[in-house]
Short mmCIF file of C-alpha atoms and ligand atoms in Angstrom, two decimals:
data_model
loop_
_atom_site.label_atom_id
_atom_site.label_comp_id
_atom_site.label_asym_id
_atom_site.label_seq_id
_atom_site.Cartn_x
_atom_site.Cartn_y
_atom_site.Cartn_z
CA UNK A 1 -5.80 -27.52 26.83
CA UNK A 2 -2.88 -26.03 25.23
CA UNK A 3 -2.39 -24.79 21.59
CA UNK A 4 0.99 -26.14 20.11
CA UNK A 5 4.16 -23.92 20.18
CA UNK A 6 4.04 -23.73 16.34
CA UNK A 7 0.69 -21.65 16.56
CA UNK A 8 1.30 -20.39 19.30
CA UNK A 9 4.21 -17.92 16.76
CA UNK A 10 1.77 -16.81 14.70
CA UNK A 11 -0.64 -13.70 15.67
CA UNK A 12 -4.19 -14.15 15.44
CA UNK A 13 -5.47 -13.53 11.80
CA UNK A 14 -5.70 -10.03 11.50
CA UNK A 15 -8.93 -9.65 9.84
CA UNK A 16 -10.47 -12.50 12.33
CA UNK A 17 -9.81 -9.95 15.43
CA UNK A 18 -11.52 -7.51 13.14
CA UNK A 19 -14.53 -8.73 12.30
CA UNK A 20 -15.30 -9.73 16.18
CA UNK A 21 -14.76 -5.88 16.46
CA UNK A 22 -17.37 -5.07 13.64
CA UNK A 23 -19.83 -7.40 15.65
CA UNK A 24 -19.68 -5.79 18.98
CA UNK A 25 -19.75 -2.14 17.48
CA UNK A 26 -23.00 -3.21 14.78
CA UNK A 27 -24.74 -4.84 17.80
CA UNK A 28 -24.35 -1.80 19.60
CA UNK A 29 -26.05 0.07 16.88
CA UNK A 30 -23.15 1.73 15.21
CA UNK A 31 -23.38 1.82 11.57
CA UNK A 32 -20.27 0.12 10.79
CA UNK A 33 -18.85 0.87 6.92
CA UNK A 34 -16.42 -2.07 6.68
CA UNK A 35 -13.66 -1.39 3.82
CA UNK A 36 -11.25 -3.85 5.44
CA UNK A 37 -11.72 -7.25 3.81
CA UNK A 38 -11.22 -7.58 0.06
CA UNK A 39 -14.56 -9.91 -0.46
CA UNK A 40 -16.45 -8.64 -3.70
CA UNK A 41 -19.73 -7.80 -2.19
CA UNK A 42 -21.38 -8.37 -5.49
CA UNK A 43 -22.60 -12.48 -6.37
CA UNK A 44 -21.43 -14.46 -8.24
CA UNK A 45 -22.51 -14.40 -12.20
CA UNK A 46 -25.22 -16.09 -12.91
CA UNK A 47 -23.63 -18.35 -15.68
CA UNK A 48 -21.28 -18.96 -12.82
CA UNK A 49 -24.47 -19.94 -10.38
CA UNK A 50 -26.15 -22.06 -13.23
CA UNK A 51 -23.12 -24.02 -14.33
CA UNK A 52 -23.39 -25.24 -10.74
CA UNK A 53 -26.62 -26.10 -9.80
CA UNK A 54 -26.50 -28.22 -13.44
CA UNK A 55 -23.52 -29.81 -11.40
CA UNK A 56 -25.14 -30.65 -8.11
CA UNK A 57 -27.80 -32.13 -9.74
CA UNK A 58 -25.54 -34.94 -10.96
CA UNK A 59 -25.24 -37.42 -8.68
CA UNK A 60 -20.84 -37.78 -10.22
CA UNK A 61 -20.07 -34.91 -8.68
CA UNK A 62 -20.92 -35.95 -5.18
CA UNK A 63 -18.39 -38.48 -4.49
CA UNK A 64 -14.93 -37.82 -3.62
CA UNK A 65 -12.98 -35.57 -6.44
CA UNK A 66 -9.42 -36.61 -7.38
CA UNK A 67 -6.78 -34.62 -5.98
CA UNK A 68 -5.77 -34.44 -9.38
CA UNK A 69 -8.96 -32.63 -10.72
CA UNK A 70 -11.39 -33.35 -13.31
CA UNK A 71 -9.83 -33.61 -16.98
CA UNK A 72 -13.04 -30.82 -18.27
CA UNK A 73 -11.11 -28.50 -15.73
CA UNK A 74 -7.78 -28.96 -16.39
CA UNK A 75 -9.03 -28.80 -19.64
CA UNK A 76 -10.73 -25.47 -19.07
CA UNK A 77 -7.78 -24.22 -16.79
CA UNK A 78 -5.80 -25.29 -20.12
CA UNK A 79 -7.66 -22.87 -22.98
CA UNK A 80 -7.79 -20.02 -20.59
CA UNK A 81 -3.87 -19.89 -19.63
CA UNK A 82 -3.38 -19.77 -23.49
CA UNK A 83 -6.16 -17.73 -24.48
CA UNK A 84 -5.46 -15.00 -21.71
CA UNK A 85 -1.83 -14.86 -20.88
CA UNK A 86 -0.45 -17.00 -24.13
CA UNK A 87 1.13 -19.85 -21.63
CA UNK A 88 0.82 -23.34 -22.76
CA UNK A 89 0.19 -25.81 -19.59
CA UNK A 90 -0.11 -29.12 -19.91
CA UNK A 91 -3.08 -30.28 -18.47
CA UNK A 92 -1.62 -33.85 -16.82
CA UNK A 93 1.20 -32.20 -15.04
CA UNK A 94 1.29 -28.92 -14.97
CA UNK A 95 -2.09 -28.31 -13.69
CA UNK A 96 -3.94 -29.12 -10.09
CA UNK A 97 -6.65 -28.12 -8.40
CA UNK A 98 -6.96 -25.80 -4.62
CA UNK A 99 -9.03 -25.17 -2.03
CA UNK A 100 -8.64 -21.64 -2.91
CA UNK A 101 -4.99 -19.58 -3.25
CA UNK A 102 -4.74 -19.90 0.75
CA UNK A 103 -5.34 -23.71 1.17
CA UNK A 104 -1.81 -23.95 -1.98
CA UNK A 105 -0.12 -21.37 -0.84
CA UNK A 106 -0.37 -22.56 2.86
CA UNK A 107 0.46 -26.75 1.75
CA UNK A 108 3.47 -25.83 -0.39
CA UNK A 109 5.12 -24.62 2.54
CA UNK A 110 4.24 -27.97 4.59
CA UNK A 111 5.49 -29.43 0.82
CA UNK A 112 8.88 -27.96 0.80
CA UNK A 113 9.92 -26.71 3.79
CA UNK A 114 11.70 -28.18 6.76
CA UNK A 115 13.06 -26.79 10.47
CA UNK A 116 15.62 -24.25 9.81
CA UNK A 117 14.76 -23.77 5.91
CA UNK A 118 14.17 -20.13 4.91
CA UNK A 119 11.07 -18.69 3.10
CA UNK A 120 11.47 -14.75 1.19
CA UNK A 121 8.09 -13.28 1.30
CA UNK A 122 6.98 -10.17 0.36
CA UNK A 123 6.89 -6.99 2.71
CA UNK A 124 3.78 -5.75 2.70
CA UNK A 125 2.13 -9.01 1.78
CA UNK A 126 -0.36 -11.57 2.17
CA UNK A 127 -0.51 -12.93 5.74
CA UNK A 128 -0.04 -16.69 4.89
CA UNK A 129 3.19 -16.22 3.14
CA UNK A 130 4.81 -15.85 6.78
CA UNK A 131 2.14 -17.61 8.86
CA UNK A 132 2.67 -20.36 6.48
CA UNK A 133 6.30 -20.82 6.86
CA UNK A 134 6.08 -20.55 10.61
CA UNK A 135 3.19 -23.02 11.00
CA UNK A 136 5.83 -25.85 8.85
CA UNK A 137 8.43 -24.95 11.56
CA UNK A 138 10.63 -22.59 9.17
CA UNK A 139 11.57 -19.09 8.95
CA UNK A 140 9.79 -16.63 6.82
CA UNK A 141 12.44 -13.64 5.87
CA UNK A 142 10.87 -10.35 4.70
CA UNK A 143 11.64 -8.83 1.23
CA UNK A 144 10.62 -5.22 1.77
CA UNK A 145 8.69 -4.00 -1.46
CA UNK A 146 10.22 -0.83 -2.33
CA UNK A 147 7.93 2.00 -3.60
CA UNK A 148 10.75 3.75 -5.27
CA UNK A 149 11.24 0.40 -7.51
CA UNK A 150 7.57 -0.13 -8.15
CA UNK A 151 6.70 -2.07 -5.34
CA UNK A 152 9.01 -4.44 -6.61
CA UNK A 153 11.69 -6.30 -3.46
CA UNK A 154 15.75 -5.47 -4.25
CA UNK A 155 16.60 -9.00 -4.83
CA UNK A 156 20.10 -7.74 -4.82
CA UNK A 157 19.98 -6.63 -1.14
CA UNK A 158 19.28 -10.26 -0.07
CA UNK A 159 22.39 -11.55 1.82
CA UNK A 160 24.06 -14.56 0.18
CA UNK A 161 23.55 -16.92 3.07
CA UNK A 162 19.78 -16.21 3.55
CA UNK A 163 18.98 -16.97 -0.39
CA UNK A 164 21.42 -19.86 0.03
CA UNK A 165 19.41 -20.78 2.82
CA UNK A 166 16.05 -20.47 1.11
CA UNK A 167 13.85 -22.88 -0.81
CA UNK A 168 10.49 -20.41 -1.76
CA UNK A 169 9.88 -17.13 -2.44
CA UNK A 170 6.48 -15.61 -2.36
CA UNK A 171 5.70 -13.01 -4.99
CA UNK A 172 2.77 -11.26 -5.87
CA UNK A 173 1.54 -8.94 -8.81
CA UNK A 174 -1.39 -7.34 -8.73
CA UNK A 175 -0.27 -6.87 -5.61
CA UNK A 176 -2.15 -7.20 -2.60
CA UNK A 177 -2.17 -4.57 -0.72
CA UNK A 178 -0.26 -2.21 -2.95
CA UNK A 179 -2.37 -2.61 -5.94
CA UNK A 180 0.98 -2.29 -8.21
CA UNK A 181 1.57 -4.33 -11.04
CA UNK A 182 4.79 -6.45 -12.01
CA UNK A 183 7.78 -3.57 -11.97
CA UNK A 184 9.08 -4.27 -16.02
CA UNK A 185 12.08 -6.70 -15.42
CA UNK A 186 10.78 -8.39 -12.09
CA UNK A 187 9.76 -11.65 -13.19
CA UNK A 188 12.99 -11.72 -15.19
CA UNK A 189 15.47 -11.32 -12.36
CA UNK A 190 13.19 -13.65 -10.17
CA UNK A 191 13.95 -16.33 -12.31
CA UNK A 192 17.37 -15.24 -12.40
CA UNK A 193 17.52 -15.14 -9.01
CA UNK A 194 15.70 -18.70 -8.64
CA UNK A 195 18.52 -20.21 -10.45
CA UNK A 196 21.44 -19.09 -8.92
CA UNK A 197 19.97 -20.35 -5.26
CA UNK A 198 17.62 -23.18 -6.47
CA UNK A 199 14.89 -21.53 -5.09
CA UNK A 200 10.78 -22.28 -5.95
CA UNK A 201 9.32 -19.15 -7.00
CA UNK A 202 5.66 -19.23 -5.89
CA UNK A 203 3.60 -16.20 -7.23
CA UNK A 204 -0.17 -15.65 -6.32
CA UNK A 205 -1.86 -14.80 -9.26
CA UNK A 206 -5.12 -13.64 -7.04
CA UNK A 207 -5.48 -10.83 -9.03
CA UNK A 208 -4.56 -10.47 -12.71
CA UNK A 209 -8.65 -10.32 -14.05
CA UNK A 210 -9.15 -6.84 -12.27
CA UNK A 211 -6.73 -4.16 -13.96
CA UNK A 212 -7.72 -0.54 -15.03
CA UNK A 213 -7.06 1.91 -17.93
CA UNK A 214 -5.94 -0.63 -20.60
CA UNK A 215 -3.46 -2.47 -18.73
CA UNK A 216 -3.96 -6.67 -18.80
CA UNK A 217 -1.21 -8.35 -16.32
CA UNK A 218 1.02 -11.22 -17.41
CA UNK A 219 0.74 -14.54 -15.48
CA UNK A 220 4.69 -15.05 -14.24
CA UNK A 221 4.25 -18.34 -16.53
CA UNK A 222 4.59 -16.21 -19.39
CA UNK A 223 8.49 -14.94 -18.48
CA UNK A 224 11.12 -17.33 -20.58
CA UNK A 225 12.62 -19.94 -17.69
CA UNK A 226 9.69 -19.70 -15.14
CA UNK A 227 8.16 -22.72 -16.10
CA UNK A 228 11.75 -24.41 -14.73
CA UNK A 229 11.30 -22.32 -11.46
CA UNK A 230 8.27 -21.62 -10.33
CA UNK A 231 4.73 -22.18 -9.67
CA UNK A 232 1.57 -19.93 -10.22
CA UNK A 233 -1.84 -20.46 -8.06
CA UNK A 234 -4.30 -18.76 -10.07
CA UNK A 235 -7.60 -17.96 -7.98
CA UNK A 236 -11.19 -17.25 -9.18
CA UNK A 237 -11.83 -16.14 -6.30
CA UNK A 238 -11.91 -12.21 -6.53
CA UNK A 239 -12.02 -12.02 -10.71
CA UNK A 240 -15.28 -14.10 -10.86
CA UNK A 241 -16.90 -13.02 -7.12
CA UNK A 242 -16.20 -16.49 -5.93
CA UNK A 243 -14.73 -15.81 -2.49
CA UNK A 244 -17.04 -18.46 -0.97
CA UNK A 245 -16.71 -21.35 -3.46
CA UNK A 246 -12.84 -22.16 -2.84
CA UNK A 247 -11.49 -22.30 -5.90
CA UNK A 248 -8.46 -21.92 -7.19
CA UNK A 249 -5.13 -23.86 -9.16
CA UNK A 250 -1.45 -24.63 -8.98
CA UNK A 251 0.24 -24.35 -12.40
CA UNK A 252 3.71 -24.47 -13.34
CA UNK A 253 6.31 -26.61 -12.49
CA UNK A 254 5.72 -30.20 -12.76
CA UNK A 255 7.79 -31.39 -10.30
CA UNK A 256 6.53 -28.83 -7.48
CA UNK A 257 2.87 -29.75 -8.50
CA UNK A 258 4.06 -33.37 -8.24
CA UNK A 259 5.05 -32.58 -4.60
CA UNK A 260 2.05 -30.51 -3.72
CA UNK A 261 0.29 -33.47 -5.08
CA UNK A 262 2.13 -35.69 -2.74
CA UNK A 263 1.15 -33.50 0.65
CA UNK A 264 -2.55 -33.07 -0.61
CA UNK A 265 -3.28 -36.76 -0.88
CA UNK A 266 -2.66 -37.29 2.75
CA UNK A 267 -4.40 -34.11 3.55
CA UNK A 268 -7.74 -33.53 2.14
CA UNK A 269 -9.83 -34.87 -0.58
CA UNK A 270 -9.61 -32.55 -2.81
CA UNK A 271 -12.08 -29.67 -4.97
CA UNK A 272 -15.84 -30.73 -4.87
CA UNK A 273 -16.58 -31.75 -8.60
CA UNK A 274 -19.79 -29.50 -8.77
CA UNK A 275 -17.40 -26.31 -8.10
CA UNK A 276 -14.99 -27.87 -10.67
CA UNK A 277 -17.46 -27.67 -13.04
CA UNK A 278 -18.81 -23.60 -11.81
CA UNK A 279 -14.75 -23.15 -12.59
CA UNK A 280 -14.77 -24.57 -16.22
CA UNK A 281 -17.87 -21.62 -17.14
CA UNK A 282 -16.46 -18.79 -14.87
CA UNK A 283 -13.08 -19.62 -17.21
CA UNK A 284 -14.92 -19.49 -20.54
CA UNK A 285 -15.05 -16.83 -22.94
CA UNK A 286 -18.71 -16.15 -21.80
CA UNK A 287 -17.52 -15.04 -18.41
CA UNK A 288 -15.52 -12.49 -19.84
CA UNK A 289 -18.33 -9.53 -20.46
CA UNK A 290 -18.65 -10.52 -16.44
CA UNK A 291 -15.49 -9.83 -15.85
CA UNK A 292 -15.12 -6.71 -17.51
CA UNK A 293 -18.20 -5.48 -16.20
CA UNK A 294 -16.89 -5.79 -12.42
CA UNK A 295 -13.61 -4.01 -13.74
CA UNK A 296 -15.85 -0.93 -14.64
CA UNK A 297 -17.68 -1.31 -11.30
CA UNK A 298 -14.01 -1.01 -9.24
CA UNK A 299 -12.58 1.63 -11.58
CA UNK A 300 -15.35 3.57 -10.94
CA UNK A 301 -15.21 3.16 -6.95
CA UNK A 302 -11.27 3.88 -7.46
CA UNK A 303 -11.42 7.34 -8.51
CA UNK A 304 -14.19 7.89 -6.08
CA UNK A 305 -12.07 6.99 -3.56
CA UNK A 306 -8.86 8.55 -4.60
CA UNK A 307 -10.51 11.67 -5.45
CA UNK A 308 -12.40 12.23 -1.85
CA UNK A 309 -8.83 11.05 -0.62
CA UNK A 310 -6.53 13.38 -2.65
CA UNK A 311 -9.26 16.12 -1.36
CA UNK A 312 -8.20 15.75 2.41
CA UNK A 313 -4.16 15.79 1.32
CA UNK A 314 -3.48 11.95 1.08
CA UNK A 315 -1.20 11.37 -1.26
CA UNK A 316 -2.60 8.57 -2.97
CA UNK A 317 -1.52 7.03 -5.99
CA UNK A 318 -4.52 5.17 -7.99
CA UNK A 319 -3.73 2.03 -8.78
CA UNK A 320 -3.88 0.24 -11.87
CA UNK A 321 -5.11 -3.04 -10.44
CA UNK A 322 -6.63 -4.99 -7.87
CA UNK A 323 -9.62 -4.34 -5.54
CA UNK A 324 -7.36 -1.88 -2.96
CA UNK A 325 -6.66 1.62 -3.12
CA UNK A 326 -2.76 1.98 -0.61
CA UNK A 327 -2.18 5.34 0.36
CA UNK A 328 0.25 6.78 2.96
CA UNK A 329 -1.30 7.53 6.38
CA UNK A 330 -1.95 11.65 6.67
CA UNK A 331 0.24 13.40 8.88
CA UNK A 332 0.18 13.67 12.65
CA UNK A 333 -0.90 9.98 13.72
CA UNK A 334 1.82 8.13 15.39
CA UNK A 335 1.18 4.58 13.59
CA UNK A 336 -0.95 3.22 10.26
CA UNK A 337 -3.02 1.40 13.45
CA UNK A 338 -3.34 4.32 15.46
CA UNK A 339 -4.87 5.87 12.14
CA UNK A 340 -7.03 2.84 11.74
CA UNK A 341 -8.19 2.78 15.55
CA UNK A 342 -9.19 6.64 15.19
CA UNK A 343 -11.06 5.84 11.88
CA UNK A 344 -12.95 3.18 13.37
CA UNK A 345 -13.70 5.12 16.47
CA UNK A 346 -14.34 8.59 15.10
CA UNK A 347 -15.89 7.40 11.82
CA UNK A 348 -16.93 3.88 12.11
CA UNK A 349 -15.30 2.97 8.90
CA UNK A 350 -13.07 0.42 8.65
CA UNK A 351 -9.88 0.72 6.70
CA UNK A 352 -6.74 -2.01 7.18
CA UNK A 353 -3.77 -0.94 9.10
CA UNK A 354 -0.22 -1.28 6.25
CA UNK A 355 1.42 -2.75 9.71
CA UNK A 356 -1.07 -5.57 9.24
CA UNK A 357 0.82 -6.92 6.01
CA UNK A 358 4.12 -6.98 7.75
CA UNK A 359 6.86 -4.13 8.90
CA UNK A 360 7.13 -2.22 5.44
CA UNK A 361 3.07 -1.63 5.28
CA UNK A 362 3.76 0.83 8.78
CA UNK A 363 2.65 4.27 7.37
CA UNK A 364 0.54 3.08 4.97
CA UNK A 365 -3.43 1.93 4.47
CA UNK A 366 -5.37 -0.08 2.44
CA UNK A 367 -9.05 0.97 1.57
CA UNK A 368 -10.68 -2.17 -0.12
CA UNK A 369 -13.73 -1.21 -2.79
CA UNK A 370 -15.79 -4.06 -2.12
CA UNK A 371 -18.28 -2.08 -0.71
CA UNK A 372 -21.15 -0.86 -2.66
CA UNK A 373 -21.25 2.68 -4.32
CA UNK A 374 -23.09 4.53 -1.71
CA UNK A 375 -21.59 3.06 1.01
CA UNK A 376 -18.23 3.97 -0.23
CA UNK A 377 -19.14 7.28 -0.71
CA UNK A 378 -20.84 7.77 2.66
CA UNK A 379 -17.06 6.12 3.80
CA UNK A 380 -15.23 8.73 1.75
CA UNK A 381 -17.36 11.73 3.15
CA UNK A 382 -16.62 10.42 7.11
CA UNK A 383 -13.10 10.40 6.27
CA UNK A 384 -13.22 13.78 5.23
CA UNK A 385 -15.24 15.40 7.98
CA UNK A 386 -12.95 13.57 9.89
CA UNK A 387 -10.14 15.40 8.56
CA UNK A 388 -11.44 18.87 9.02
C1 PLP B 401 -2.70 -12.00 -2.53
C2 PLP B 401 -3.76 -12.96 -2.15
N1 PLP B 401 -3.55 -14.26 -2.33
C3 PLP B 401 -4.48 -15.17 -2.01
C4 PLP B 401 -5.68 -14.80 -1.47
C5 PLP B 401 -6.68 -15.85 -1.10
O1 PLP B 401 -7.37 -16.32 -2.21
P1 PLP B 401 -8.39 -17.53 -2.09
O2 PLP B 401 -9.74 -16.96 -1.82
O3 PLP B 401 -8.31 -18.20 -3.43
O4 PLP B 401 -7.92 -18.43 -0.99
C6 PLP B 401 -5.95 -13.45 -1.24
C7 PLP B 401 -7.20 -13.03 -0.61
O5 PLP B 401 -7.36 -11.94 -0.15
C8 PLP B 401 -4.96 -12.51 -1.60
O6 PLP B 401 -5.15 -11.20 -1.41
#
């Protein structure tokens, strides 16, 4: 049996390599503190939980959904673009249900792209905005995220014939795995950018629910021309601890959701109805003392981490957003993986590699604070005996 040349491109998921590794050393006995995977270890909120066993018990959810989603979801999807980020959506074409962010973001490259067609994605970034473009038979080409401009890519620095050549562009803010927020004027000269080269701005809005010290991110919806651009996939999966559920939307652009729409019909069946229905309470104004409660919980393991790590010299900035905490590897190890190997090995806690995320993440790592309180403190204190 052979694999097909187009997977045979793409590495092995990173974090799928790691958790085999996790498994051999916990069934060896080690006590393995994993802070590699951002997956909320706490549940899902109860109004979440009870919104969907109501659901299962109706026997309408259980048939095939529409890839178009139900109309109480769209509906829902609807109030909370407006009542959070002040973007009006219309709910018959400018909103669709995912399998999660990774099932859209991975389709709208099968969508758009063809053999030869270019793809800019973000350097560090999420690993399906170049696994995706290579699995539809295209090129991804890296925009490295600068940390002198805020994390933000130097659109200027792309060469003409590459951004002629490209058709999406993958941005992210929160970022993932930088934790920075949209540099002031990004969004702006993305859509800027967009129009000169007719490009499909795609930006994964995994993260905008968990921000720190006053700060609320803007969905890229709400920057004047993006509608005419660009798409957003909006996730619940990290804001409302839903990881497991798969659920997530496309909104924007009613043309690209019209294509995405296209695809999807001839590739799946679309979001179970029941978890539909969990999505319409996790994106009421109930959820939102929820919400804000898991905020405190990460701020909270934040400082704890980027105290204990300011304590043994990194030079960490604390981030203002997302679940990760992206600091600079400390001196004298050759590579971020080299660092992560000796962590594991010496310390058997598991951080994430900045190579893992593509060329610009080498020097950096990303400590995830989706473990619980203790557990990240134990992590904390290895690290530091580590480092004496
Ligand atoms: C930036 C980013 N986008 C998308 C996803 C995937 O989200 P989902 O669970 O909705 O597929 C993740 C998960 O880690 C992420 O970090």
């Amino acid at each position: 049996m052979r694999p097909s040349k187009r997977l045979e491109r793409i590495p092995p998921y990173a974090f799928a390599e790691l958790e085999r590794k996790i498994a051999d050393k916990r069934a060896a006995g080690v006590d393995v503190i994993s802070l590699g995977i951002g997956d909320p270890d706490r549940p899902t909120p109860p109004l979440i939980v009870e919104a969907m066993q109501e659901a299962v018990t109706e026997a309408g959810t259980h048939q095939y959904p529409s890839n178009r989603g139900r109309a109480d979801f769209r509906a829902a999807v609807r109030d909370f673009y407006e009542r959070r980020f002040d973007v009006v959506l219309d709910p018959d074409s400018e909103i669709i249900p995912a399998i999660g962010a990774k099932e859209a973001i991975f389709n709208l490259n099968l969508a758009f792209l063809d053999p030869g067609d270019y793809a800019l994605a973000s350097d560090p970034g999420y690993p399906v905005y170049t696994a995706g473009p290579w699995l539809a038979g295209a090129e991804p080409v890296l925009m490295a995220l600068e940390p002198e401009l805020g994390f933000a890519p130097d659109l200027g620095a792309i060469d003409e014939d590459v951004a002629r050549k490209a058709k999406l562009m993958y941005v992210n803010y929160p970022n993932n795995p930088t934790g920075a927020l949209a540099p002031e004027g990004f969004f702006e000269r993305a859509v800027e950018f967009a129009r000169a080269y007719e490009i499909l701005i795609v930006h994964d809005n995994a993260y905008s629910e968990i921000a720190f010290d006053g700060y609320k991110p803007a969905s890229f919806l709400a920057t004047p021309g993006a509608k005419e651009v660009g798409i957003e996939v909006f996730s619940l999966s990290k804001g409302y601890n839903m990881t497991g559920w798969r659920c997530a939307v496309l909104v924007g652009n009613a043309d690209a959701l019209q294509t995405y729409w296209r695809l999807k019909t001839n590739i799946d069946s679309g979001l179970f109805e029941a978890v539909q229905l969990a999505g319409v309470a996790a994106l009421s104004p109930e959820a939102d003392a929820e919400v804000a409660s898991m905020v405190e919980l990460y701020r909270r393991r934040r400082d704890l981490v980027c105290d204990a790590l300011r304590k043994i010299g990194v030079d960490v900035r604390p981030p203002h957003a997302t679940i990760y905490v992206w600091a600079p590897i400390p001196q004298g190890y050759s590579s971020s993986a080299a660092y992560a190997e000796h962590v594991l090995e010496e310390a058997a806690v598991v951080i994430t590699p900045g190579s893992v995320y593509g060329p610009a993440g080498e020097g950096w790592f990303r400590i995830s604070l989706t473990a619980p309180d203790e557990r990240i403190a134990e992590a904390v204190q290895r690290l530091g005996a580590l480092a004496r």
